Coordinates of C-alpha atoms in Angstrom, one line a residue:
X99 CA -17.5 2.1 43.5
X100 CA -20.8 3.2 42.8
X101 CA -22.6 4.8 45.7
X102 CA -25.4 2.3 45.1
X103 CA -22.5 -0.2 45.1
X104 CA -21.4 1.2 48.5
X105 CA -25.4 1.1 49.8
X106 CA -25.9 -2.3 48.9
X107 CA -22.6 -4.1 50.6
X108 CA -23.9 -1.6 53.4
X109 CA -27.2 -2.9 53.9
X110 CA -26.8 -7.0 52.4
X111 CA -24.8 -8.6 55.6
X112 CA -27.9 -8.2 58.1
X113 CA -29.6 -9.5 56.0
X114 CA -27.8 -12.2 54.7
X115 CA -26.6 -13.7 58.3
X116 CA -30.9 -14.4 58.7
X117 CA -30.4 -16.8 55.9
X118 CA -30.2 -20.0 57.3
X119 CA -27.9 -22.0 54.4
X120 CA -30.9 -25.0 54.3
X121 CA -33.6 -22.0 53.9
X122 CA -30.9 -21.5 51.0
X123 CA -30.7 -25.2 50.0
X124 CA -34.7 -25.6 50.0
X125 CA -34.2 -22.8 47.1
X126 CA -32.5 -25.8 45.0
X127 CA -34.1 -28.3 42.4
X128 CA -33.5 -31.5 44.7
X129 CA -35.9 -31.4 46.8
X130 CA -38.7 -32.5 44.5
X131 CA -38.3 -36.0 43.9
X132 CA -41.1 -36.2 42.9
X133 CA -39.5 -36.5 39.1
X134 CA -36.7 -38.5 40.0
X135 CA -39.8 -41.3 40.5
X136 CA -41.6 -41.5 37.4
X137 CA -40.9 -43.4 35.0
X138 CA -40.6 -42.9 31.3
X139 CA -41.3 -44.2 28.6
X140 CA -40.8 -43.3 25.0
X141 CA -43.3 -43.0 22.8
X142 CA -41.8 -41.9 19.0
X143 CA -42.5 -44.6 17.0
X144 CA -39.6 -45.6 14.3
X145 CA -39.7 -47.3 11.5
X146 CA -38.0 -51.0 11.1
X147 CA -34.8 -50.6 10.3
X148 CA -34.8 -53.3 6.7
X149 CA -32.3 -52.9 3.8
X150 CA -35.1 -52.5 1.2
X151 CA -35.0 -48.8 1.2
X152 CA -34.5 -46.6 -2.0
X153 CA -30.7 -45.8 -1.0
X154 CA -29.5 -48.8 -0.2
X155 CA -31.5 -50.7 -3.5
X156 CA -29.3 -47.7 -5.7
X157 CA -26.3 -48.7 -3.8
X158 CA -27.2 -52.6 -5.2
X159 CA -27.2 -51.2 -9.1
X160 CA -24.5 -49.1 -9.1
X161 CA -22.1 -52.2 -7.7
X162 CA -24.2 -54.4 -10.2
X163 CA -23.0 -51.7 -12.6
X164 CA -19.4 -51.0 -11.4
X165 CA -19.0 -54.9 -12.0
X166 CA -20.9 -55.4 -15.3
X167 CA -18.5 -52.9 -16.8
X168 CA -15.1 -54.1 -15.5
X169 CA -15.9 -57.1 -16.8
X170 CA -17.5 -56.9 -20.3
X171 CA -15.1 -52.8 -20.8
X172 CA -12.8 -53.5 -23.8
X173 CA -9.2 -54.2 -23.2
X174 CA -6.3 -50.6 -23.7
X175 CA -5.5 -52.2 -27.0
X176 CA -9.3 -53.0 -28.0
X177 CA -10.4 -50.7 -31.1
X178 CA -14.0 -49.3 -29.3
X179 CA -16.2 -47.1 -30.7
X180 CA -15.4 -44.1 -27.5
X181 CA -11.5 -44.5 -28.9
X182 CA -12.2 -44.2 -32.5
X183 CA -14.7 -41.3 -31.8
X184 CA -11.1 -39.5 -29.4
X185 CA -9.1 -40.6 -32.2
X186 CA -10.6 -38.8 -34.1
X187 CA -11.6 -35.5 -32.8
X188 CA -7.8 -34.4 -31.0
X189 CA -5.3 -32.9 -33.1
X190 CA -2.3 -34.8 -34.5
X191 CA 0.8 -34.7 -31.7
X192 CA 3.1 -32.5 -34.6
X193 CA -0.1 -29.6 -34.7
X194 CA 0.4 -30.0 -30.6
X195 CA 3.8 -30.4 -30.4
X196 CA 3.8 -26.7 -33.1
X197 CA 1.4 -24.8 -30.7
X198 CA 3.4 -25.8 -27.6
X199 CA 6.6 -24.5 -28.7
X200 CA 4.8 -21.6 -30.5
X201 CA 3.4 -20.8 -27.2
X202 CA 6.8 -20.8 -25.0
X203 CA 8.1 -18.3 -27.9
X204 CA 5.5 -16.3 -27.3
X205 CA 5.5 -16.7 -23.9
X206 CA 9.8 -15.3 -24.0
X207 CA 8.7 -12.7 -25.8
X208 CA 6.0 -11.6 -23.3
X209 CA 8.4 -12.3 -20.1
X210 CA 11.8 -10.0 -21.7
X211 CA 8.9 -7.4 -22.3
X212 CA 7.9 -7.5 -18.8
X213 CA 11.4 -7.3 -18.1
X214 CA 12.4 -4.1 -20.3
X215 CA 9.7 -2.5 -18.5
X216 CA 10.0 -3.5 -14.9
X217 CA 14.0 -2.8 -15.1
X218 CA 13.0 0.7 -17.2
X219 CA 14.5 3.9 -15.9
X220 CA 13.6 7.2 -16.6
X221 CA 16.4 9.2 -18.9
X222 CA 19.4 11.2 -16.9
X223 CA 18.6 14.6 -16.3
X224 CA 21.5 16.1 -15.1
X225 CA 20.3 19.8 -13.3
X226 CA 22.6 22.8 -13.8
X227 CA 22.9 25.0 -10.7
X228 CA 24.2 28.0 -13.7
X229 CA 22.9 27.3 -16.8
X230 CA 23.8 31.0 -18.0
X231 CA 27.2 29.6 -17.1
X232 CA 27.3 27.1 -21.3
X233 CA 26.4 30.9 -22.4
X234 CA 29.6 32.6 -20.1
X235 CA 32.8 30.5 -21.7
X236 CA 35.6 31.4 -23.6
X237 CA 37.3 31.1 -26.4
X238 CA 40.8 30.8 -25.5
X239 CA 43.0 28.6 -24.0
X240 CA 41.8 26.0 -25.5
X241 CA 44.3 23.3 -27.7
X242 CA 44.7 23.2 -30.3
X243 CA 41.7 21.4 -33.0
X244 CA 38.8 21.4 -30.8
X245 CA 36.5 24.1 -31.2
X246 CA 33.8 24.3 -28.6
X247 CA 30.6 25.6 -29.8
X248 CA 27.2 25.4 -27.9
X249 CA 25.1 27.2 -30.4
X250 CA 23.2 23.5 -30.8
X251 CA 22.4 23.2 -26.6
X252 CA 18.6 24.3 -25.8
X253 CA 18.5 25.0 -21.9
X254 CA 15.2 24.0 -20.3
X255 CA 13.7 26.1 -18.1
X256 CA 11.1 24.3 -15.2

């Protein structure tokens, strides 16, 4: 606790004792009665609520358009210019099937390559503690038919 707070705690109780509840209550906003007796009138002017605004006009036009389209639209089996255009520009089913099969093969090949790379490990390196032992073999006591030659062994130095 700081020194200023301690001094304030000592001085305040004597000041508080002099103020009464009524004096503290007088500072409340409830004592001002002149605000409660006034009549409040709304002086804003609002536009009339009608259904001829641009929003409702657009809603009506869209509704009429949807009803007209539903009534006069061609049946699913009928020939129409839109169906003809789609049939003319779309690829044949055989070409789509061939492209899908080619994509399947390439995806399988890509996944095989990804697995090959993910599962790969560096080659195993056998490190000898004393590589000079390769040159210290004994030509004696070898079984018949075995000739040990270490001439092609290369010792790497790190």
